[in-house]
């Protein structure tokens, strides 16, 4: 149908939850079903701001906490014209992290919980330890109280295939619902 806008589908969660795997699977499945769907991710490391963020995350540089928070935000703002254009053209965007990660990961720095020494199977980047991730999860749980955001909670401990089927069904609903509503504003 002409004039139908795309849906903005954001996958959020702590590191190692499987978001990137699921985002890729979702775009492939939507495309196979004849939907126009594209993948975005934040941080988008390819831009100049993204390169600063990548270096910070890889612990190759230090950036003051407030300043790096704003760089993450700027990294989203620089993609907003593209996001709006795609959505209004009817392309559904599957986004691997968005502003909620921005709040949760900065918020995790401000929570002073006891640091657990145990390490899980995280990578080597900044923030990738169990104690930090637990604080980020706590922040995500608080953000899910925001009723202006249409949150759907998916249990990421199930198999890749089961999680995929669940996300795909939720996304089909979201795409249908989005087509009935004009583009709004989401915080960045
Ligand atoms: N991250 C991501 C932030 O701290 N703030 C943000 O605004 C965003 C979008 O970047 N540990 C953190 C969360 C992740 C890290 O993300 C890198 P990824 O998805 O592993 O590339
Ligand atoms: Mg990561």
Short mmCIF file of N, CA and C and ligand atoms in Angstrom, two decimals:
data_model
loop_
_atom_site.label_atom_id
_atom_site.label_comp_id
_atom_site.label_asym_id
_atom_site.label_seq_id
_atom_site.Cartn_x
_atom_site.Cartn_y
_atom_site.Cartn_z
N UNK A 1 0.86 -1.20 0.00
CA UNK A 1 0.00 0.00 0.00
C UNK A 1 0.89 1.24 0.00
N UNK A 2 0.60 2.20 -0.85
CA UNK A 2 1.44 3.40 -0.94
C UNK A 2 1.33 4.22 0.33
N UNK A 3 2.42 4.91 0.68
CA UNK A 3 2.38 5.82 1.82
C UNK A 3 2.56 5.16 3.17
N UNK A 4 2.69 3.84 3.19
CA UNK A 4 2.89 3.15 4.46
C UNK A 4 4.29 3.39 4.97
N UNK A 5 4.39 3.79 6.21
CA UNK A 5 5.74 3.99 6.72
C UNK A 5 6.27 2.70 7.32
N UNK A 6 7.58 2.66 7.48
CA UNK A 6 8.19 1.50 8.11
C UNK A 6 8.15 1.61 9.62
N UNK A 7 8.46 0.52 10.28
CA UNK A 7 8.51 0.50 11.75
C UNK A 7 9.95 0.63 12.21
N UNK A 8 10.13 1.26 13.38
CA UNK A 8 11.45 1.34 14.01
C UNK A 8 11.48 0.28 15.10
N UNK A 9 12.22 -0.78 14.85
CA UNK A 9 12.28 -1.91 15.79
C UNK A 9 13.66 -1.91 16.44
N UNK A 10 13.70 -1.65 17.73
CA UNK A 10 14.97 -1.52 18.45
C UNK A 10 15.17 -2.76 19.34
N UNK A 11 16.31 -3.39 19.22
CA UNK A 11 16.65 -4.50 20.12
C UNK A 11 17.59 -3.97 21.19
N UNK A 12 17.18 -4.09 22.43
CA UNK A 12 17.99 -3.61 23.54
C UNK A 12 18.28 -4.73 24.52
N UNK A 13 19.33 -4.56 25.27
CA UNK A 13 19.68 -5.55 26.29
C UNK A 13 21.15 -5.46 26.63
N UNK A 14 21.55 -6.24 27.60
CA UNK A 14 22.96 -6.22 28.00
C UNK A 14 23.81 -6.89 26.91
N UNK A 15 25.13 -6.77 27.05
CA UNK A 15 26.04 -7.44 26.11
C UNK A 15 25.83 -8.95 26.20
N UNK A 16 26.03 -9.62 25.11
CA UNK A 16 25.95 -11.08 25.02
C UNK A 16 24.51 -11.61 25.08
N UNK A 17 23.52 -10.72 24.98
CA UNK A 17 22.13 -11.18 25.01
C UNK A 17 21.73 -11.80 23.68
N UNK A 18 22.49 -11.56 22.63
CA UNK A 18 22.17 -12.12 21.32
C UNK A 18 21.51 -11.12 20.38
N UNK A 19 21.61 -9.84 20.68
CA UNK A 19 20.92 -8.82 19.88
C UNK A 19 21.41 -8.79 18.43
N UNK A 20 22.72 -8.85 18.24
CA UNK A 20 23.24 -8.73 16.87
C UNK A 20 22.83 -9.93 16.03
N UNK A 21 22.90 -11.13 16.62
CA UNK A 21 22.45 -12.35 15.93
C UNK A 21 20.98 -12.20 15.54
N UNK A 22 20.17 -11.77 16.51
CA UNK A 22 18.73 -11.67 16.26
C UNK A 22 18.40 -10.55 15.27
N UNK A 23 19.13 -9.46 15.35
CA UNK A 23 18.86 -8.36 14.41
C UNK A 23 19.11 -8.81 12.98
N UNK A 24 20.20 -9.52 12.77
CA UNK A 24 20.52 -10.03 11.43
C UNK A 24 19.48 -11.02 10.95
N UNK A 25 19.10 -11.94 11.84
CA UNK A 25 18.08 -12.94 11.48
C UNK A 25 16.75 -12.26 11.13
N UNK A 26 16.41 -11.25 11.93
CA UNK A 26 15.12 -10.58 11.71
C UNK A 26 15.08 -9.88 10.36
N UNK A 27 16.15 -9.15 10.02
CA UNK A 27 16.17 -8.46 8.73
C UNK A 27 16.07 -9.47 7.59
N UNK A 28 16.80 -10.58 7.72
CA UNK A 28 16.76 -11.61 6.68
C UNK A 28 15.36 -12.18 6.53
N UNK A 29 14.69 -12.46 7.65
CA UNK A 29 13.35 -13.06 7.59
C UNK A 29 12.32 -12.08 7.04
N UNK A 30 12.41 -10.82 7.46
CA UNK A 30 11.46 -9.82 6.95
C UNK A 30 11.66 -9.64 5.45
N UNK A 31 12.92 -9.58 5.03
CA UNK A 31 13.22 -9.42 3.60
C UNK A 31 12.69 -10.61 2.81
N UNK A 32 12.89 -11.81 3.34
CA UNK A 32 12.42 -13.03 2.66
C UNK A 32 10.90 -13.03 2.55
N UNK A 33 10.24 -12.37 3.50
CA UNK A 33 8.77 -12.30 3.47
C UNK A 33 8.29 -11.14 2.60
N UNK A 34 9.23 -10.49 1.91
CA UNK A 34 8.84 -9.44 0.97
C UNK A 34 8.73 -8.06 1.60
N UNK A 35 9.18 -7.93 2.84
CA UNK A 35 9.16 -6.61 3.50
C UNK A 35 10.46 -5.89 3.20
N UNK A 36 10.39 -4.56 3.14
CA UNK A 36 11.62 -3.78 3.01
C UNK A 36 12.15 -3.54 4.42
N UNK A 37 13.28 -4.12 4.71
CA UNK A 37 13.84 -4.01 6.05
C UNK A 37 15.35 -3.84 5.97
N UNK A 38 15.89 -2.97 6.81
CA UNK A 38 17.34 -2.74 6.84
C UNK A 38 17.83 -2.71 8.28
N UNK A 39 19.13 -3.00 8.42
CA UNK A 39 19.76 -3.09 9.73
C UNK A 39 20.57 -1.83 10.05
N UNK A 40 20.42 -1.33 11.27
CA UNK A 40 21.29 -0.27 11.78
C UNK A 40 21.81 -0.72 13.14
N UNK A 41 22.92 -0.12 13.59
CA UNK A 41 23.42 -0.46 14.91
C UNK A 41 24.00 0.79 15.54
N UNK A 42 23.92 0.82 16.88
CA UNK A 42 24.58 1.90 17.63
C UNK A 42 25.40 1.28 18.75
N UNK A 43 26.63 1.75 18.97
CA UNK A 43 27.24 2.82 18.19
C UNK A 43 27.50 2.39 16.75
N UNK A 44 27.34 3.36 15.81
CA UNK A 44 27.73 3.15 14.42
C UNK A 44 29.19 3.58 14.32
N UNK A 45 30.08 2.58 14.30
CA UNK A 45 31.50 2.87 14.49
C UNK A 45 32.21 3.44 13.27
N UNK A 46 31.51 3.49 12.13
CA UNK A 46 32.20 3.91 10.89
C UNK A 46 32.34 5.42 10.74
N UNK A 47 31.55 6.20 11.48
CA UNK A 47 31.64 7.66 11.32
C UNK A 47 32.80 8.21 12.16
N UNK A 48 33.08 9.50 12.01
CA UNK A 48 34.18 10.10 12.79
C UNK A 48 33.89 9.98 14.29
N UNK A 49 32.66 10.30 14.68
CA UNK A 49 32.29 10.16 16.10
C UNK A 49 32.34 8.69 16.51
N UNK A 50 31.89 7.85 15.61
CA UNK A 50 31.91 6.41 15.88
C UNK A 50 33.32 5.88 16.10
N UNK A 51 34.27 6.45 15.39
CA UNK A 51 35.66 6.01 15.58
C UNK A 51 36.18 6.40 16.96
N UNK A 52 35.78 7.60 17.41
CA UNK A 52 36.16 8.02 18.78
C UNK A 52 35.57 7.05 19.80
N UNK A 53 34.30 6.66 19.57
CA UNK A 53 33.63 5.76 20.51
C UNK A 53 34.28 4.37 20.49
N UNK A 54 34.63 3.92 19.30
CA UNK A 54 35.24 2.61 19.18
C UNK A 54 36.57 2.58 19.93
N UNK A 55 37.35 3.63 19.76
CA UNK A 55 38.64 3.69 20.44
C UNK A 55 38.44 3.74 21.96
N UNK A 56 37.43 4.46 22.41
CA UNK A 56 37.11 4.53 23.85
C UNK A 56 36.70 3.15 24.36
N UNK A 57 35.83 2.48 23.61
CA UNK A 57 35.35 1.16 24.05
C UNK A 57 36.47 0.13 24.06
N UNK A 58 37.37 0.26 23.12
CA UNK A 58 38.51 -0.67 23.07
C UNK A 58 39.60 -0.30 24.07
N UNK A 59 39.33 0.69 24.90
CA UNK A 59 40.25 1.16 25.96
C UNK A 59 41.55 1.71 25.37
N UNK A 60 41.46 2.22 24.13
CA UNK A 60 42.64 2.83 23.52
C UNK A 60 42.69 4.31 23.83
N UNK A 61 41.58 4.85 24.34
CA UNK A 61 41.58 6.26 24.72
C UNK A 61 40.66 6.44 25.93
N UNK A 62 40.87 7.56 26.64
CA UNK A 62 40.03 7.90 27.78
C UNK A 62 39.16 9.09 27.38
N UNK A 63 37.89 9.06 27.72
CA UNK A 63 37.01 10.20 27.48
C UNK A 63 36.20 10.41 28.77
N UNK A 64 36.07 11.62 29.19
CA UNK A 64 35.31 11.94 30.40
C UNK A 64 33.88 11.42 30.26
N UNK A 65 33.29 10.91 31.37
CA UNK A 65 32.00 10.21 31.31
C UNK A 65 30.86 11.01 30.66
N UNK A 66 30.69 12.27 31.06
CA UNK A 66 29.59 13.07 30.49
C UNK A 66 29.82 13.29 29.00
N UNK A 67 31.09 13.54 28.69
CA UNK A 67 31.45 13.82 27.31
C UNK A 67 31.18 12.60 26.42
N UNK A 68 31.54 11.41 26.91
CA UNK A 68 31.34 10.23 26.06
C UNK A 68 29.85 9.91 25.93
N UNK A 69 29.09 10.24 26.97
CA UNK A 69 27.63 10.06 26.88
C UNK A 69 27.08 10.90 25.73
N UNK A 70 27.57 12.13 25.62
CA UNK A 70 27.10 13.01 24.55
C UNK A 70 27.59 12.56 23.19
N UNK A 71 28.78 11.97 23.15
CA UNK A 71 29.26 11.44 21.87
C UNK A 71 28.37 10.29 21.39
N UNK A 72 27.95 9.42 22.33
CA UNK A 72 27.02 8.34 21.94
C UNK A 72 25.72 8.94 21.41
N UNK A 73 25.25 10.01 22.07
CA UNK A 73 24.02 10.66 21.61
C UNK A 73 24.23 11.27 20.23
N UNK A 74 25.34 11.97 20.06
CA UNK A 74 25.64 12.60 18.76
C UNK A 74 25.73 11.55 17.65
N UNK A 75 26.23 10.38 18.00
CA UNK A 75 26.36 9.28 17.04
C UNK A 75 24.98 8.80 16.58
N UNK A 76 23.96 8.95 17.44
CA UNK A 76 22.60 8.64 16.99
C UNK A 76 22.04 9.80 16.18
N UNK A 77 22.24 11.04 16.68
CA UNK A 77 21.69 12.19 15.96
C UNK A 77 22.20 12.26 14.52
N UNK A 78 23.45 11.88 14.32
CA UNK A 78 23.96 12.01 12.94
C UNK A 78 23.27 11.04 11.99
N UNK A 79 22.58 10.02 12.52
CA UNK A 79 21.85 9.09 11.66
C UNK A 79 20.35 9.42 11.56
N UNK A 80 19.89 10.43 12.31
CA UNK A 80 18.45 10.72 12.34
C UNK A 80 17.87 11.10 10.97
N UNK A 81 18.56 11.93 10.17
CA UNK A 81 17.99 12.22 8.85
C UNK A 81 17.79 10.95 8.02
N UNK A 82 18.76 10.05 8.06
CA UNK A 82 18.66 8.78 7.33
C UNK A 82 17.50 7.94 7.89
N UNK A 83 17.40 7.88 9.21
CA UNK A 83 16.34 7.09 9.85
C UNK A 83 14.96 7.59 9.41
N UNK A 84 14.79 8.90 9.47
CA UNK A 84 13.48 9.48 9.10
C UNK A 84 13.17 9.23 7.63
N UNK A 85 14.20 9.38 6.79
CA UNK A 85 13.99 9.18 5.35
C UNK A 85 13.57 7.74 5.08
N UNK A 86 14.29 6.79 5.66
CA UNK A 86 13.98 5.38 5.42
C UNK A 86 12.57 5.03 5.91
N UNK A 87 12.26 5.46 7.14
CA UNK A 87 10.94 5.12 7.70
C UNK A 87 9.82 5.69 6.84
N UNK A 88 10.01 6.94 6.41
CA UNK A 88 8.94 7.55 5.62
C UNK A 88 8.84 6.93 4.24
N UNK A 89 9.93 6.32 3.78
CA UNK A 89 9.88 5.60 2.49
C UNK A 89 9.26 4.22 2.63
N UNK A 90 8.94 3.84 3.85
CA UNK A 90 8.31 2.52 4.05
C UNK A 90 9.29 1.42 4.41
N UNK A 91 10.53 1.79 4.69
CA UNK A 91 11.52 0.78 5.07
C UNK A 91 11.46 0.58 6.58
N UNK A 92 11.33 -0.66 7.01
CA UNK A 92 11.39 -0.98 8.44
C UNK A 92 12.85 -1.07 8.85
N UNK A 93 13.19 -0.40 9.95
CA UNK A 93 14.57 -0.40 10.44
C UNK A 93 14.67 -1.26 11.68
N UNK A 94 15.58 -2.20 11.65
CA UNK A 94 15.88 -3.03 12.81
C UNK A 94 17.17 -2.46 13.39
N UNK A 95 17.12 -2.00 14.62
CA UNK A 95 18.23 -1.26 15.20
C UNK A 95 18.82 -2.03 16.39
N UNK A 96 20.10 -2.34 16.27
CA UNK A 96 20.84 -3.07 17.30
C UNK A 96 21.34 -2.03 18.31
N UNK A 97 20.58 -1.78 19.37
CA UNK A 97 20.78 -0.77 20.42
C UNK A 97 20.36 0.62 19.95
N UNK A 98 19.86 1.41 20.93
CA UNK A 98 19.52 2.79 20.63
C UNK A 98 19.73 3.61 21.91
N UNK A 99 18.90 4.62 22.12
CA UNK A 99 19.14 5.54 23.24
C UNK A 99 19.01 4.87 24.61
N UNK A 100 18.28 3.75 24.66
CA UNK A 100 18.09 3.08 25.94
C UNK A 100 19.42 2.52 26.43
N UNK A 101 20.24 2.03 25.50
CA UNK A 101 21.59 1.62 25.88
C UNK A 101 22.37 2.82 26.38
N UNK A 102 22.14 3.97 25.77
CA UNK A 102 22.83 5.18 26.20
C UNK A 102 22.54 5.47 27.67
N UNK A 103 21.27 5.39 28.04
CA UNK A 103 20.88 5.65 29.44
C UNK A 103 21.38 4.54 30.35
N UNK A 104 21.17 3.29 29.91
CA UNK A 104 21.49 2.17 30.80
C UNK A 104 22.98 2.07 31.09
N UNK A 105 23.81 2.29 30.08
CA UNK A 105 25.25 2.12 30.29
C UNK A 105 25.86 3.31 31.02
N UNK A 106 25.33 4.51 30.77
CA UNK A 106 25.80 5.65 31.57
C UNK A 106 25.27 5.52 32.99
N UNK A 107 24.00 5.10 33.10
CA UNK A 107 23.40 4.93 34.43
C UNK A 107 24.16 3.91 35.26
N UNK A 108 24.66 2.88 34.60
CA UNK A 108 25.39 1.83 35.32
C UNK A 108 26.66 2.37 35.97
N UNK A 109 27.22 3.45 35.38
CA UNK A 109 28.42 4.04 35.98
C UNK A 109 28.08 4.74 37.29
N UNK A 110 26.81 5.17 37.37
CA UNK A 110 26.41 5.99 38.51
C UNK A 110 25.88 5.15 39.66
N UNK A 111 25.63 3.88 39.39
CA UNK A 111 25.16 3.01 40.46
C UNK A 111 26.36 2.45 41.18
N UNK A 112 26.37 2.61 42.49
CA UNK A 112 27.55 2.13 43.21
C UNK A 112 27.24 0.82 43.94
N UNK A 113 27.14 -0.23 43.18
CA UNK A 113 26.91 -1.55 43.78
C UNK A 113 28.26 -2.22 43.99
N UNK A 114 28.28 -3.18 44.86
CA UNK A 114 29.54 -3.91 45.11
C UNK A 114 29.96 -4.62 43.83
N UNK A 115 31.22 -4.53 43.50
CA UNK A 115 31.72 -5.17 42.28
C UNK A 115 31.90 -6.67 42.50
N UNK A 116 31.23 -7.45 41.64
CA UNK A 116 31.44 -8.89 41.71
C UNK A 116 32.74 -9.21 40.97
N UNK A 117 33.55 -10.04 41.55
CA UNK A 117 34.84 -10.34 40.92
C UNK A 117 34.69 -11.37 39.80
N UNK A 118 33.63 -12.18 39.89
CA UNK A 118 33.43 -13.23 38.88
C UNK A 118 33.34 -12.63 37.50
N UNK A 119 33.93 -13.27 36.53
CA UNK A 119 33.82 -12.80 35.16
C UNK A 119 33.12 -13.83 34.31
N UNK A 120 32.21 -13.36 33.50
CA UNK A 120 31.50 -14.26 32.59
C UNK A 120 32.24 -14.31 31.27
N UNK A 121 31.53 -14.72 30.24
CA UNK A 121 32.16 -14.83 28.93
C UNK A 121 32.03 -13.54 28.15
N UNK A 122 32.40 -12.45 28.76
CA UNK A 122 32.30 -11.19 28.05
C UNK A 122 33.56 -10.98 27.23
N UNK A 123 33.54 -9.94 26.39
CA UNK A 123 34.71 -9.62 25.59
C UNK A 123 35.66 -8.75 26.39
N UNK A 124 36.54 -8.09 25.67
CA UNK A 124 37.60 -7.31 26.32
C UNK A 124 37.30 -5.82 26.35
N UNK A 125 36.14 -5.41 25.80
CA UNK A 125 35.88 -3.98 25.74
C UNK A 125 35.48 -3.42 27.11
N UNK A 126 35.59 -2.12 27.21
CA UNK A 126 35.11 -1.39 28.36
C UNK A 126 33.66 -1.82 28.65
N UNK A 127 33.26 -1.87 29.88
CA UNK A 127 31.91 -2.23 30.35
C UNK A 127 31.65 -3.74 30.33
N UNK A 128 32.53 -4.52 29.72
CA UNK A 128 32.21 -5.93 29.54
C UNK A 128 32.65 -6.78 30.73
N UNK A 129 32.04 -6.51 31.87
CA UNK A 129 32.22 -7.39 33.02
C UNK A 129 30.88 -7.54 33.73
N UNK A 130 30.79 -8.60 34.49
CA UNK A 130 29.49 -8.98 35.06
C UNK A 130 28.88 -7.88 35.94
N UNK A 131 29.68 -7.27 36.78
CA UNK A 131 29.14 -6.26 37.70
C UNK A 131 28.57 -5.08 36.91
N UNK A 132 29.29 -4.65 35.91
CA UNK A 132 28.81 -3.51 35.12
C UNK A 132 27.53 -3.88 34.38
N UNK A 133 27.51 -5.09 33.82
CA UNK A 133 26.34 -5.53 33.05
C UNK A 133 25.12 -5.67 33.96
N UNK A 134 25.33 -6.09 35.20
CA UNK A 134 24.20 -6.19 36.14
C UNK A 134 23.62 -4.81 36.44
N UNK A 135 24.50 -3.83 36.54
CA UNK A 135 24.00 -2.47 36.79
C UNK A 135 23.27 -1.94 35.55
N UNK A 136 23.79 -2.27 34.36
CA UNK A 136 23.11 -1.85 33.12
C UNK A 136 21.73 -2.51 33.03
N UNK A 137 21.66 -3.79 33.40
CA UNK A 137 20.38 -4.52 33.37
C UNK A 137 19.38 -3.84 34.31
N UNK A 138 19.84 -3.45 35.48
CA UNK A 138 18.98 -2.76 36.43
C UNK A 138 18.43 -1.47 35.80
N UNK A 139 19.28 -0.74 35.09
CA UNK A 139 18.83 0.49 34.42
C UNK A 139 17.82 0.18 33.32
N UNK A 140 18.07 -0.88 32.54
CA UNK A 140 17.10 -1.27 31.50
C UNK A 140 15.75 -1.58 32.15
N UNK A 141 15.77 -2.27 33.28
CA UNK A 141 14.52 -2.63 33.94
C UNK A 141 13.75 -1.39 34.39
N UNK A 142 14.49 -0.37 34.82
CA UNK A 142 13.81 0.88 35.18
C UNK A 142 13.24 1.58 33.95
N UNK A 143 14.00 1.54 32.84
CA UNK A 143 13.52 2.18 31.60
C UNK A 143 12.25 1.51 31.08
N UNK A 144 12.12 0.21 31.35
CA UNK A 144 10.94 -0.51 30.85
C UNK A 144 9.66 -0.06 31.54
N UNK A 145 9.78 0.76 32.58
CA UNK A 145 8.60 1.36 33.22
C UNK A 145 8.06 2.53 32.42
N UNK A 146 8.80 2.96 31.40
CA UNK A 146 8.37 4.10 30.58
C UNK A 146 7.29 3.63 29.60
N UNK A 147 6.05 4.04 29.89
CA UNK A 147 4.93 3.54 29.08
C UNK A 147 4.79 4.26 27.74
N UNK A 148 5.57 5.32 27.52
CA UNK A 148 5.49 5.96 26.20
C UNK A 148 6.27 5.14 25.17
N UNK A 149 7.05 4.17 25.66
CA UNK A 149 7.79 3.28 24.75
C UNK A 149 7.05 1.95 24.70
N UNK A 150 6.88 1.42 23.51
CA UNK A 150 6.15 0.16 23.32
C UNK A 150 7.11 -1.03 23.52
N UNK A 151 7.42 -1.31 24.78
CA UNK A 151 8.38 -2.38 25.09
C UNK A 151 7.76 -3.76 24.92
N UNK A 152 8.51 -4.68 24.40
CA UNK A 152 8.14 -6.10 24.41
C UNK A 152 9.33 -6.83 25.01
N UNK A 153 9.10 -7.63 26.01
CA UNK A 153 10.20 -8.31 26.68
C UNK A 153 10.34 -9.73 26.13
N UNK A 154 11.54 -10.04 25.68
CA UNK A 154 11.80 -11.36 25.09
C UNK A 154 12.81 -12.08 25.97
N UNK A 155 12.53 -13.32 26.30
CA UNK A 155 13.44 -14.13 27.13
C UNK A 155 14.58 -14.64 26.25
N UNK A 156 15.75 -14.01 26.41
CA UNK A 156 16.88 -14.31 25.53
C UNK A 156 17.59 -15.60 25.91
N UNK A 157 17.11 -16.30 26.93
CA UNK A 157 17.79 -17.55 27.32
C UNK A 157 17.27 -18.73 26.50
N UNK A 158 16.21 -18.51 25.73
CA UNK A 158 15.71 -19.60 24.88
C UNK A 158 16.64 -19.80 23.67
N UNK A 159 16.35 -20.80 22.84
CA UNK A 159 17.23 -21.07 21.70
C UNK A 159 17.18 -19.92 20.70
N UNK A 160 18.22 -19.79 19.89
CA UNK A 160 18.28 -18.74 18.87
C UNK A 160 17.03 -18.80 17.99
N UNK A 161 16.63 -20.03 17.61
CA UNK A 161 15.48 -20.18 16.72
C UNK A 161 14.19 -19.74 17.40
N UNK A 162 13.99 -20.13 18.66
CA UNK A 162 12.77 -19.75 19.38
C UNK A 162 12.71 -18.24 19.61
N UNK A 163 13.85 -17.66 19.97
CA UNK A 163 13.89 -16.20 20.17
C UNK A 163 13.58 -15.51 18.84
N UNK A 164 14.16 -16.03 17.77
CA UNK A 164 13.92 -15.45 16.44
C UNK A 164 12.43 -15.47 16.10
N UNK A 165 11.78 -16.63 16.28
CA UNK A 165 10.35 -16.75 15.94
C UNK A 165 9.53 -15.74 16.74
N UNK A 166 9.88 -15.59 18.01
CA UNK A 166 9.13 -14.66 18.86
C UNK A 166 9.33 -13.21 18.40
N UNK A 167 10.57 -12.85 18.12
CA UNK A 167 10.86 -11.48 17.69
C UNK A 167 10.22 -11.20 16.33
N UNK A 168 10.23 -12.21 15.46
CA UNK A 168 9.63 -12.03 14.13
C UNK A 168 8.13 -11.76 14.25
N UNK A 169 7.45 -12.53 15.09
CA UNK A 169 5.99 -12.34 15.26
C UNK A 169 5.71 -10.96 15.85
N UNK A 170 6.49 -10.55 16.84
CA UNK A 170 6.30 -9.23 17.45
C UNK A 170 6.56 -8.13 16.43
N UNK A 171 7.57 -8.36 15.56
CA UNK A 171 7.92 -7.34 14.56
C UNK A 171 6.84 -7.20 13.51
N UNK A 172 6.25 -8.33 13.10
CA UNK A 172 5.15 -8.26 12.11
C UNK A 172 4.00 -7.43 12.69
N UNK A 173 3.69 -7.63 13.97
CA UNK A 173 2.65 -6.82 14.63
C UNK A 173 3.04 -5.35 14.63
N UNK A 174 4.32 -5.08 14.96
CA UNK A 174 4.79 -3.69 15.06
C UNK A 174 4.73 -3.01 13.70
N UNK A 175 5.07 -3.75 12.64
CA UNK A 175 5.05 -3.17 11.30
C UNK A 175 3.61 -2.82 10.91
N UNK A 176 2.69 -3.73 11.21
CA UNK A 176 1.27 -3.44 10.90
C UNK A 176 0.78 -2.24 11.70
N UNK A 177 1.12 -2.18 12.98
CA UNK A 177 0.67 -1.06 13.83
C UNK A 177 1.28 0.26 13.37
N UNK A 178 2.56 0.22 13.00
CA UNK A 178 3.25 1.46 12.60
C UNK A 178 2.62 2.05 11.35
N UNK A 179 2.15 1.18 10.47
CA UNK A 179 1.57 1.66 9.21
C UNK A 179 0.32 2.50 9.46
N UNK A 180 -0.30 2.32 10.63
CA UNK A 180 -1.52 3.07 10.96
C UNK A 180 -1.22 4.39 11.65
N UNK A 181 0.03 4.59 12.04
CA UNK A 181 0.35 5.78 12.84
C UNK A 181 1.38 6.64 12.12
N UNK A 182 1.24 7.98 12.22
CA UNK A 182 2.25 8.85 11.61
C UNK A 182 3.57 8.73 12.38
N UNK A 183 4.64 9.19 11.74
CA UNK A 183 5.95 9.17 12.40
C UNK A 183 5.94 10.10 13.60
N UNK A 184 6.39 9.60 14.73
CA UNK A 184 6.51 10.45 15.91
C UNK A 184 7.96 10.75 16.19
N UNK A 185 8.23 11.25 17.37
CA UNK A 185 9.61 11.54 17.78
C UNK A 185 9.98 10.58 18.89
N UNK A 186 11.20 10.12 18.85
CA UNK A 186 11.70 9.26 19.92
C UNK A 186 12.95 9.94 20.46
N UNK A 187 13.17 9.87 21.73
CA UNK A 187 14.38 10.52 22.26
C UNK A 187 15.61 9.82 21.75
N UNK A 188 16.67 10.62 21.64
CA UNK A 188 17.89 10.10 21.04
C UNK A 188 19.07 10.21 21.98
N1 LIG B 1 26.88 1.72 24.59
C1 LIG B 1 26.10 1.71 23.48
C2 LIG B 1 26.90 2.82 25.45
O1 LIG B 1 27.60 2.82 26.45
N2 LIG B 1 26.10 3.90 25.14
C3 LIG B 1 25.31 3.94 24.03
O2 LIG B 1 24.61 4.94 23.79
C4 LIG B 1 25.29 2.78 23.16
C5 LIG B 1 24.44 2.79 21.93
O3 LIG B 1 28.57 0.38 23.73
N3 LIG B 1 28.81 -2.42 25.71
C6 LIG B 1 27.78 0.59 24.87
C7 LIG B 1 27.12 -0.73 25.12
C8 LIG B 1 28.11 -1.76 24.61
C9 LIG B 1 29.09 -0.95 23.77
O4 LIG B 1 28.13 -1.89 21.80
C10 LIG B 1 29.31 -1.47 22.38
P1 LIG B 1 28.13 -3.16 20.79
O5 LIG B 1 26.66 -3.41 20.54
O6 LIG B 1 28.81 -4.28 21.52
O7 LIG B 1 28.90 -2.70 19.58
MG1 LIG B 2 29.79 -5.56 22.49
#
